[in-house]
Structure formats: structure tokens, C-alpha cells
PDB file of C-alpha atoms in Angstrom:
ATOM      1  CA  MET A   1     212.244 262.843 -28.226  1.00 47.00           C
ATOM      2  CA  ALA A   2     211.721 259.525 -27.937  1.00 48.00           C
ATOM      3  CA  ARG A   3     210.557 258.840 -24.527  1.00 56.00           C
ATOM      4  CA  ALA A   4     211.603 256.163 -22.138  1.00 57.00           C
ATOM      5  CA  ALA A   5     209.206 253.273 -22.135  1.00 56.00           C
ATOM      6  CA  SER A   6     208.094 252.091 -18.612  1.00 55.00           C
ATOM      7  CA  LYS A   7     210.037 250.190 -16.047  1.00 53.00           C
ATOM      8  CA  ASN A   8     209.066 247.035 -17.591  1.00 54.00           C
ATOM      9  CA  GLY A   9     209.501 248.091 -21.003  1.00 61.00           C
ATOM     10  CA  ASP A  10     205.918 247.221 -21.963  1.00 70.00           C
ATOM     11  CA  GLY A  11     205.053 250.984 -23.316  1.00 87.00           C
ATOM     12  CA  PRO A  12     203.659 253.895 -21.025  1.00 94.00           C
ATOM     13  CA  ILE A  13     202.680 253.708 -17.546  1.00 95.00           C
ATOM     14  CA  ILE A  14     198.503 253.956 -17.535  1.00 96.00           C
ATOM     15  CA  ILE A  15     197.378 255.991 -15.098  1.00 97.00           C
ATOM     16  CA  LYS A  16     193.428 256.173 -14.080  1.00 96.00           C
ATOM     17  CA  LYS A  17     192.263 259.914 -13.270  1.00 96.00           C
ATOM     18  CA  TYR A  18     188.789 259.353 -11.186  1.00 94.00           C
ATOM     19  CA  ALA A  19     186.155 261.630 -10.718  1.00 90.00           C
ATOM     20  CA  ASN A  20     187.180 262.794  -7.338  1.00 88.00           C
ATOM     21  CA  ARG A  21     190.181 263.980  -9.238  1.00 88.00           C
ATOM     22  CA  ARG A  22     192.258 261.384  -7.806  1.00 93.00           C
ATOM     23  CA  LEU A  23     195.472 259.418  -9.880  1.00 95.00           C
ATOM     24  CA  TYR A  24     196.032 256.133  -9.820  1.00 95.00           C
ATOM     25  CA  ASN A  25     198.871 253.859 -10.838  1.00 95.00           C
ATOM     26  CA  THR A  26     197.942 250.700 -12.668  1.00 93.00           C
ATOM     27  CA  HIS A  27     201.441 249.764 -12.778  1.00 91.00           C
ATOM     28  CA  SER A  28     202.280 249.946  -8.881  1.00 93.00           C
ATOM     29  CA  SER A  29     198.735 249.794  -7.621  1.00 93.00           C
ATOM     30  CA  LYS A  30     198.889 252.775  -6.137  1.00 94.00           C
ATOM     31  CA  TYR A  31     197.489 255.964  -5.735  1.00 94.00           C
ATOM     32  CA  ILE A  32     200.158 258.953  -6.947  1.00 95.00           C
ATOM     33  CA  THR A  33     200.357 262.840  -7.163  1.00 94.00           C
ATOM     34  CA  LEU A  34     200.538 265.248  -9.804  1.00 94.00           C
ATOM     35  CA  ASP A  35     204.349 265.616  -8.225  1.00 92.00           C
ATOM     36  CA  PHE A  36     205.020 262.068  -8.503  1.00 94.00           C
ATOM     37  CA  LEU A  37     203.831 262.501 -12.494  1.00 95.00           C
ATOM     38  CA  ALA A  38     205.967 265.357 -12.796  1.00 93.00           C
ATOM     39  CA  ASP A  39     208.711 263.008 -11.363  1.00 92.00           C
ATOM     40  CA  LEU A  40     208.236 260.881 -14.191  1.00 94.00           C
ATOM     41  CA  THR A  41     208.339 263.600 -16.708  1.00 93.00           C
ATOM     42  CA  ARG A  42     211.598 264.670 -15.456  1.00 89.00           C
ATOM     43  CA  LYS A  43     212.947 260.808 -15.427  1.00 91.00           C
ATOM     44  CA  ASP A  44     212.054 260.715 -18.871  1.00 89.00           C
ATOM     45  CA  ILE A  45     209.320 258.031 -18.416  1.00 93.00           C
ATOM     46  CA  ASP A  46     205.959 257.542 -20.983  1.00 95.00           C
ATOM     47  CA  PHE A  47     202.829 257.321 -19.157  1.00 97.00           C
ATOM     48  CA  LYS A  48     199.431 258.103 -20.416  1.00 97.00           C
ATOM     49  CA  VAL A  49     196.292 259.167 -18.385  1.00 97.00           C
ATOM     50  CA  LEU A  50     192.974 257.796 -18.909  1.00 97.00           C
ATOM     51  CA  ASP A  51     189.924 258.964 -17.505  1.00 95.00           C
ATOM     52  CA  ALA A  52     188.805 256.167 -15.277  1.00 94.00           C
ATOM     53  CA  LYS A  53     185.074 255.882 -16.452  1.00 94.00           C
ATOM     54  CA  THR A  54     185.561 256.818 -19.741  1.00 96.00           C
ATOM     55  CA  ASN A  55     188.450 255.549 -21.095  1.00 96.00           C
ATOM     56  CA  ASP A  56     189.468 258.792 -22.589  1.00 97.00           C
ATOM     57  CA  ASP A  57     192.844 259.994 -22.865  1.00 97.00           C
ATOM     58  CA  ILE A  58     193.412 263.139 -21.154  1.00 97.00           C
ATOM     59  CA  THR A  59     197.226 262.847 -20.567  1.00 97.00           C
ATOM     60  CA  HIS A  60     197.331 266.466 -22.341  1.00 95.00           C
ATOM     61  CA  GLY A  61     195.222 268.348 -19.710  1.00 95.00           C
ATOM     62  CA  VAL A  62     197.097 266.816 -16.455  1.00 96.00           C
ATOM     63  CA  LEU A  63     200.410 267.893 -18.043  1.00 96.00           C
ATOM     64  CA  THR A  64     199.086 271.296 -18.432  1.00 95.00           C
ATOM     65  CA  GLN A  65     197.843 271.115 -14.905  1.00 94.00           C
ATOM     66  CA  ILE A  66     201.299 270.014 -13.966  1.00 94.00           C
ATOM     67  CA  ILE A  67     202.476 272.997 -15.719  1.00 93.00           C
ATOM     68  CA  MET A  68     200.095 275.178 -14.357  1.00 93.00           C
ATOM     69  CA  GLU A  69     200.797 274.133 -10.841  1.00 91.00           C
ATOM     70  CA  GLU A  70     204.369 274.646 -11.192  1.00 90.00           C
ATOM     71  CA  GLU A  71     204.086 277.918 -12.806  1.00 90.00           C
ATOM     72  CA  ASN A  72     201.937 279.225  -9.366  1.00 90.00           C
ATOM     73  CA  SER A  73     204.471 277.679  -7.351  1.00 86.00           C
ATOM     74  CA  GLY A  74     206.589 280.185  -8.449  1.00 81.00           C
ATOM     75  CA  GLN A  75     209.035 278.059 -10.522  1.00 75.00           C
ATOM     76  CA  GLN A  76     208.192 280.316 -13.130  1.00 84.00           C
ATOM     77  CA  MET A  77     209.288 279.826 -16.990  1.00 88.00           C
ATOM     78  CA  LEU A  78     206.751 280.893 -19.515  1.00 89.00           C
ATOM     79  CA  PRO A  79     207.496 284.617 -19.479  1.00 90.00           C
ATOM     80  CA  VAL A  80     203.933 286.943 -20.041  1.00 91.00           C
ATOM     81  CA  GLY A  81     205.171 287.572 -23.435  1.00 92.00           C
ATOM     82  CA  PHE A  82     205.345 284.126 -24.606  1.00 90.00           C
ATOM     83  CA  LEU A  83     201.942 283.013 -22.814  1.00 90.00           C
ATOM     84  CA  ARG A  84     200.301 286.145 -24.667  1.00 92.00           C
ATOM     85  CA  GLN A  85     201.686 284.825 -28.306  1.00 91.00           C
ATOM     86  CA  LEU A  86     200.710 281.566 -27.834  1.00 90.00           C
ATOM     87  CA  ILE A  87     197.096 282.497 -26.922  1.00 91.00           C
ATOM     88  CA  SER A  88     196.420 284.581 -29.714  1.00 91.00           C
ATOM     89  CA  MET A  89     197.727 281.738 -31.963  1.00 90.00           C
ATOM     90  CA  TYR A  90     194.463 279.479 -30.694  1.00 91.00           C
ATOM     91  CA  GLY A  91     191.966 280.199 -33.602  1.00 91.00           C
ATOM     92  CA  ASP A  92     194.553 281.481 -36.161  1.00 87.00           C
ATOM     93  CA  SER A  93     195.281 279.666 -39.399  1.00 88.00           C
ATOM     94  CA  MET A  94     198.674 278.927 -38.124  1.00 85.00           C
ATOM     95  CA  GLN A  95     197.286 276.919 -35.289  1.00 88.00           C
ATOM     96  CA  GLY A  96     197.841 273.557 -36.356  1.00 89.00           C
ATOM     97  CA  MET A  97     201.477 274.040 -37.148  1.00 91.00           C
ATOM     98  CA  VAL A  98     202.453 275.073 -33.443  1.00 90.00           C
ATOM     99  CA  PRO A  99     202.559 272.170 -31.435  1.00 91.00           C
ATOM    100  CA  GLN A 100     204.857 270.691 -34.104  1.00 91.00           C
ATOM    101  CA  PHE A 101     207.124 273.881 -33.632  1.00 91.00           C
ATOM    102  CA  LEU A 102     207.017 274.093 -30.412  1.00 91.00           C
ATOM    103  CA  GLU A 103     207.803 270.102 -29.603  1.00 91.00           C
ATOM    104  CA  SER A 104     210.586 270.531 -32.616  1.00 92.00           C
ATOM    105  CA  SER A 105     212.223 273.607 -31.253  1.00 90.00           C
ATOM    106  CA  MET A 106     212.069 272.339 -27.783  1.00 89.00           C
ATOM    107  CA  ASP A 107     213.813 269.149 -28.956  1.00 88.00           C
ATOM    108  CA  ASN A 108     216.752 271.199 -30.301  1.00 88.00           C
ATOM    109  CA  PHE A 109     216.855 273.215 -27.195  1.00 86.00           C
ATOM    110  CA  ARG A 110     218.028 270.023 -25.189  1.00 82.00           C
ATOM    111  CA  LYS A 111     219.973 268.571 -27.839  1.00 83.00           C
ATOM    112  CA  ASN A 112     221.890 271.809 -28.131  1.00 84.00           C
ATOM    113  CA  GLN A 113     222.195 272.290 -24.368  1.00 80.00           C
ATOM    114  CA  LYS A 114     224.301 269.216 -23.954  1.00 79.00           C
ATOM    115  CA  GLN A 115     226.088 269.805 -27.208  1.00 82.00           C
ATOM    116  CA  VAL A 116     226.625 273.536 -25.876  1.00 80.00           C
ATOM    117  CA  GLN A 117     227.881 272.273 -22.339  1.00 78.00           C
ATOM    118  CA  GLU A 118     230.515 269.627 -23.859  1.00 80.00           C
ATOM    119  CA  VAL A 119     231.874 272.113 -26.618  1.00 80.00           C
ATOM    120  CA  ILE A 120     232.482 274.413 -23.829  1.00 78.00           C
ATOM    121  CA  GLU A 121     234.192 272.036 -21.476  1.00 75.00           C
ATOM    122  CA  THR A 122     236.248 270.717 -24.866  1.00 78.00           C
ATOM    123  CA  ALA A 123     237.201 274.550 -25.397  1.00 76.00           C
ATOM    124  CA  ILE A 124     238.202 275.032 -21.763  1.00 73.00           C
ATOM    125  CA  THR A 125     240.253 271.466 -21.624  1.00 72.00           C
ATOM    126  CA  SER A 126     242.703 271.796 -24.907  1.00 75.00           C
ATOM    127  CA  GLY A 127     245.066 274.179 -25.389  1.00 72.00           C
ATOM    128  CA  PRO A 128     248.594 274.495 -23.617  1.00 72.00           C
ATOM    129  CA  PHE A 129     247.100 274.709 -19.953  1.00 73.00           C
ATOM    130  CA  GLY A 130     244.140 272.489 -20.928  1.00 74.00           C
ATOM    131  CA  HIS A 131     245.654 269.954 -18.114  1.00 74.00           C
ATOM    132  CA  ILE A 132     245.150 272.812 -15.809  1.00 78.00           C
ATOM    133  CA  ALA A 133     241.914 273.196 -16.753  1.00 75.00           C
ATOM    134  CA  LYS A 134     240.665 269.977 -16.202  1.00 74.00           C
ATOM    135  CA  GLN A 135     242.257 269.684 -12.565  1.00 78.00           C
ATOM    136  CA  ASN A 136     240.098 273.268 -11.989  1.00 78.00           C
ATOM    137  CA  ILE A 137     236.941 271.584 -13.573  1.00 75.00           C
ATOM    138  CA  GLU A 138     237.636 268.360 -11.397  1.00 78.00           C
ATOM    139  CA  PHE A 139     238.031 270.460  -8.487  1.00 77.00           C
ATOM    140  CA  MET A 140     235.387 272.484  -8.892  1.00 77.00           C
ATOM    141  CA  ARG A 141     233.293 269.035  -9.042  1.00 76.00           C
ATOM    142  CA  THR A 142     234.604 267.639  -5.969  1.00 79.00           C
ATOM    143  CA  ALA A 143     233.586 271.223  -4.155  1.00 77.00           C
ATOM    144  CA  ARG A 144     230.096 271.175  -5.450  1.00 72.00           C
ATOM    145  CA  GLU A 145     229.500 267.697  -4.434  1.00 72.00           C
ATOM    146  CA  ALA A 146     231.078 267.937  -1.102  1.00 71.00           C
ATOM    147  CA  LEU A 147     229.209 271.118  -0.552  1.00 69.00           C
ATOM    148  CA  MET A 148     225.627 270.482  -2.218  1.00 58.00           C
ATOM    149  CA  PRO A 149     225.171 267.163  -0.982  1.00 53.00           C
ATOM    150  CA  ASN A 150     223.702 268.192   2.377  1.00 49.00           C
ATOM    151  CA  LEU A 151     221.905 270.956   0.243  1.00 46.00           C
ATOM    152  CA  THR A 152     220.289 268.700  -2.601  1.00 46.00           C
ATOM    153  CA  GLY A 153     220.177 265.595  -0.500  1.00 49.00           C
ATOM    154  CA  LYS A 154     218.228 267.166   2.114  1.00 52.00           C
ATOM    155  CA  LYS A 155     216.017 268.723  -0.909  1.00 54.00           C
ATOM    156  CA  ALA A 156     215.945 265.551  -2.491  1.00 55.00           C
ATOM    157  CA  GLU A 157     215.255 263.542   0.968  1.00 59.00           C
ATOM    158  CA  LYS A 158     212.449 266.313   1.700  1.00 60.00           C
ATOM    159  CA  ALA A 159     210.559 265.959  -1.798  1.00 61.00           C
ATOM    160  CA  GLU A 160     210.601 262.157  -1.030  1.00 66.00           C
ATOM    161  CA  SER A 161     209.238 262.289   2.134  1.00 66.00           C
ATOM    162  CA  LEU A 162     206.469 264.755   1.268  1.00 69.00           C
ATOM    163  CA  ALA A 163     205.660 262.689  -2.249  1.00 69.00           C
ATOM    164  CA  GLU A 164     205.439 259.348   0.731  1.00 72.00           C
ATOM    165  CA  LEU A 165     203.329 261.497   2.772  1.00 73.00           C
ATOM    166  CA  LYS A 166     201.362 262.317  -0.162  1.00 74.00           C
ATOM    167  CA  GLN A 167     200.691 258.962  -0.924  1.00 75.00           C
ATOM    168  CA  GLN A 168     199.774 257.529   2.240  1.00 76.00           C
ATOM    169  CA  MET A 169     197.262 260.858   2.659  1.00 75.00           C
ATOM    170  CA  ALA A 170     195.764 259.573  -0.707  1.00 72.00           C
ATOM    171  CA  ALA A 171     195.590 255.712   0.730  1.00 73.00           C
ATOM    172  CA  LEU A 172     193.826 256.753   4.083  1.00 75.00           C
ATOM    173  CA  GLN A 173     191.714 259.174   1.679  1.00 74.00           C
ATOM    174  CA  GLU A 174     190.591 256.019  -0.133  1.00 72.00           C
ATOM    175  CA  LYS A 175     190.100 254.027   3.249  1.00 73.00           C
ATOM    176  CA  ILE A 176     187.771 257.063   4.641  1.00 74.00           C
ATOM    177  CA  ASP A 177     186.166 256.971   1.431  1.00 70.00           C
ATOM    178  CA  LYS A 178     185.169 253.515   1.292  1.00 71.00           C
ATOM    179  CA  LEU A 179     184.188 253.694   4.967  1.00 72.00           C
ATOM    180  CA  SER A 180     181.496 256.519   4.018  1.00 65.00           C
ATOM    181  CA  VAL A 181     179.902 254.737   1.158  1.00 61.00           C
ATOM    182  CA  ASP A 182     179.570 251.184   2.977  1.00 57.00           C
TER     183      ASP A 182
END
């Protein structure tokens, strides 16, 4: 699946990772967190993480770290059986084929997810009572938006505030680091 380029269209956003495990967004000239990178990923914005000292591409490791943090925070999505099967494939003669298969499967899953939603909505809204179904669907959307914004809005505000606090803490830590070096 093609990923969106950085906001200015120049290609992926370059993130530098320093020895002290801090991440620096060269596009915005700010220190960032893994949560910020997870948000970029969810928004389908392409980025590349480079080791600040060696300039090696370490994106794979950082993305794996984000998955680990999500899994450890209660957002478990990878079943134990799947993890065992995946681990058993390391060193197997088929290991080289697994990454391409998994990526292709996930792309198909995401495409099919959208298509299934559209087919269900079309099936429900067509037919003799289609106009009633359309009204019900619109009513449900309106009700959800009326009831949920407070919950989802507060959650989004909380996440933004948390991300902002983390960035401020990173900036303060940078200042402390500079003071301790001087």
C-alpha cells in the first residue's frame, strides 16, 4: 500500500534517533515521542527513522518497538498463537516469503474492510425499504456524533495534551542535557 509522503511532499519525514533514545523530527525541528510516530503511521504519513550517529535506517526496529508498546498497554491485537507461528518461521526456509505475504495480506484486509462496509450499507439501503434504512443509518450517525463527541473529543484532547506534555518534557530534558554538558 502506498504511503502518503510528508506534508510538504518531499518524501518521507526524516526522524533522527540519538544514543539517549530521543527522537528528533527534522521536518518540524522538534523532539517527538513514539506516540507521535504511531499517530503518523495511523494517518498514513511516511517517515524514516535514522540512527543519528551512523545514519543507518532503523525504521523497522522503531516500528516494532511501537507495536510492543501498544501490545503492552492493553491494546493487544496479536494473538499468542499467531506470535508463536511467526517466531517459528524465523530460520525456516520460507522466512524470506513471510514479510511479503504478511504485507500483502494486511493490504488486502484493509481494502476488503472498506469494501465490506460499502457492500453492507448498499445492501441495507437498497430494496423496498431502502429509504427507511437510509434514514435509520443517518439517524444512528447523528445520534453517535451527538453522544460520542464528548467521549471521543475528550479522549482526543487528552491524547493531544499528553503528546504536547511529552514534547514539552522532551524540550526541558534537552535543556537539562545541554546544561549538564556545559
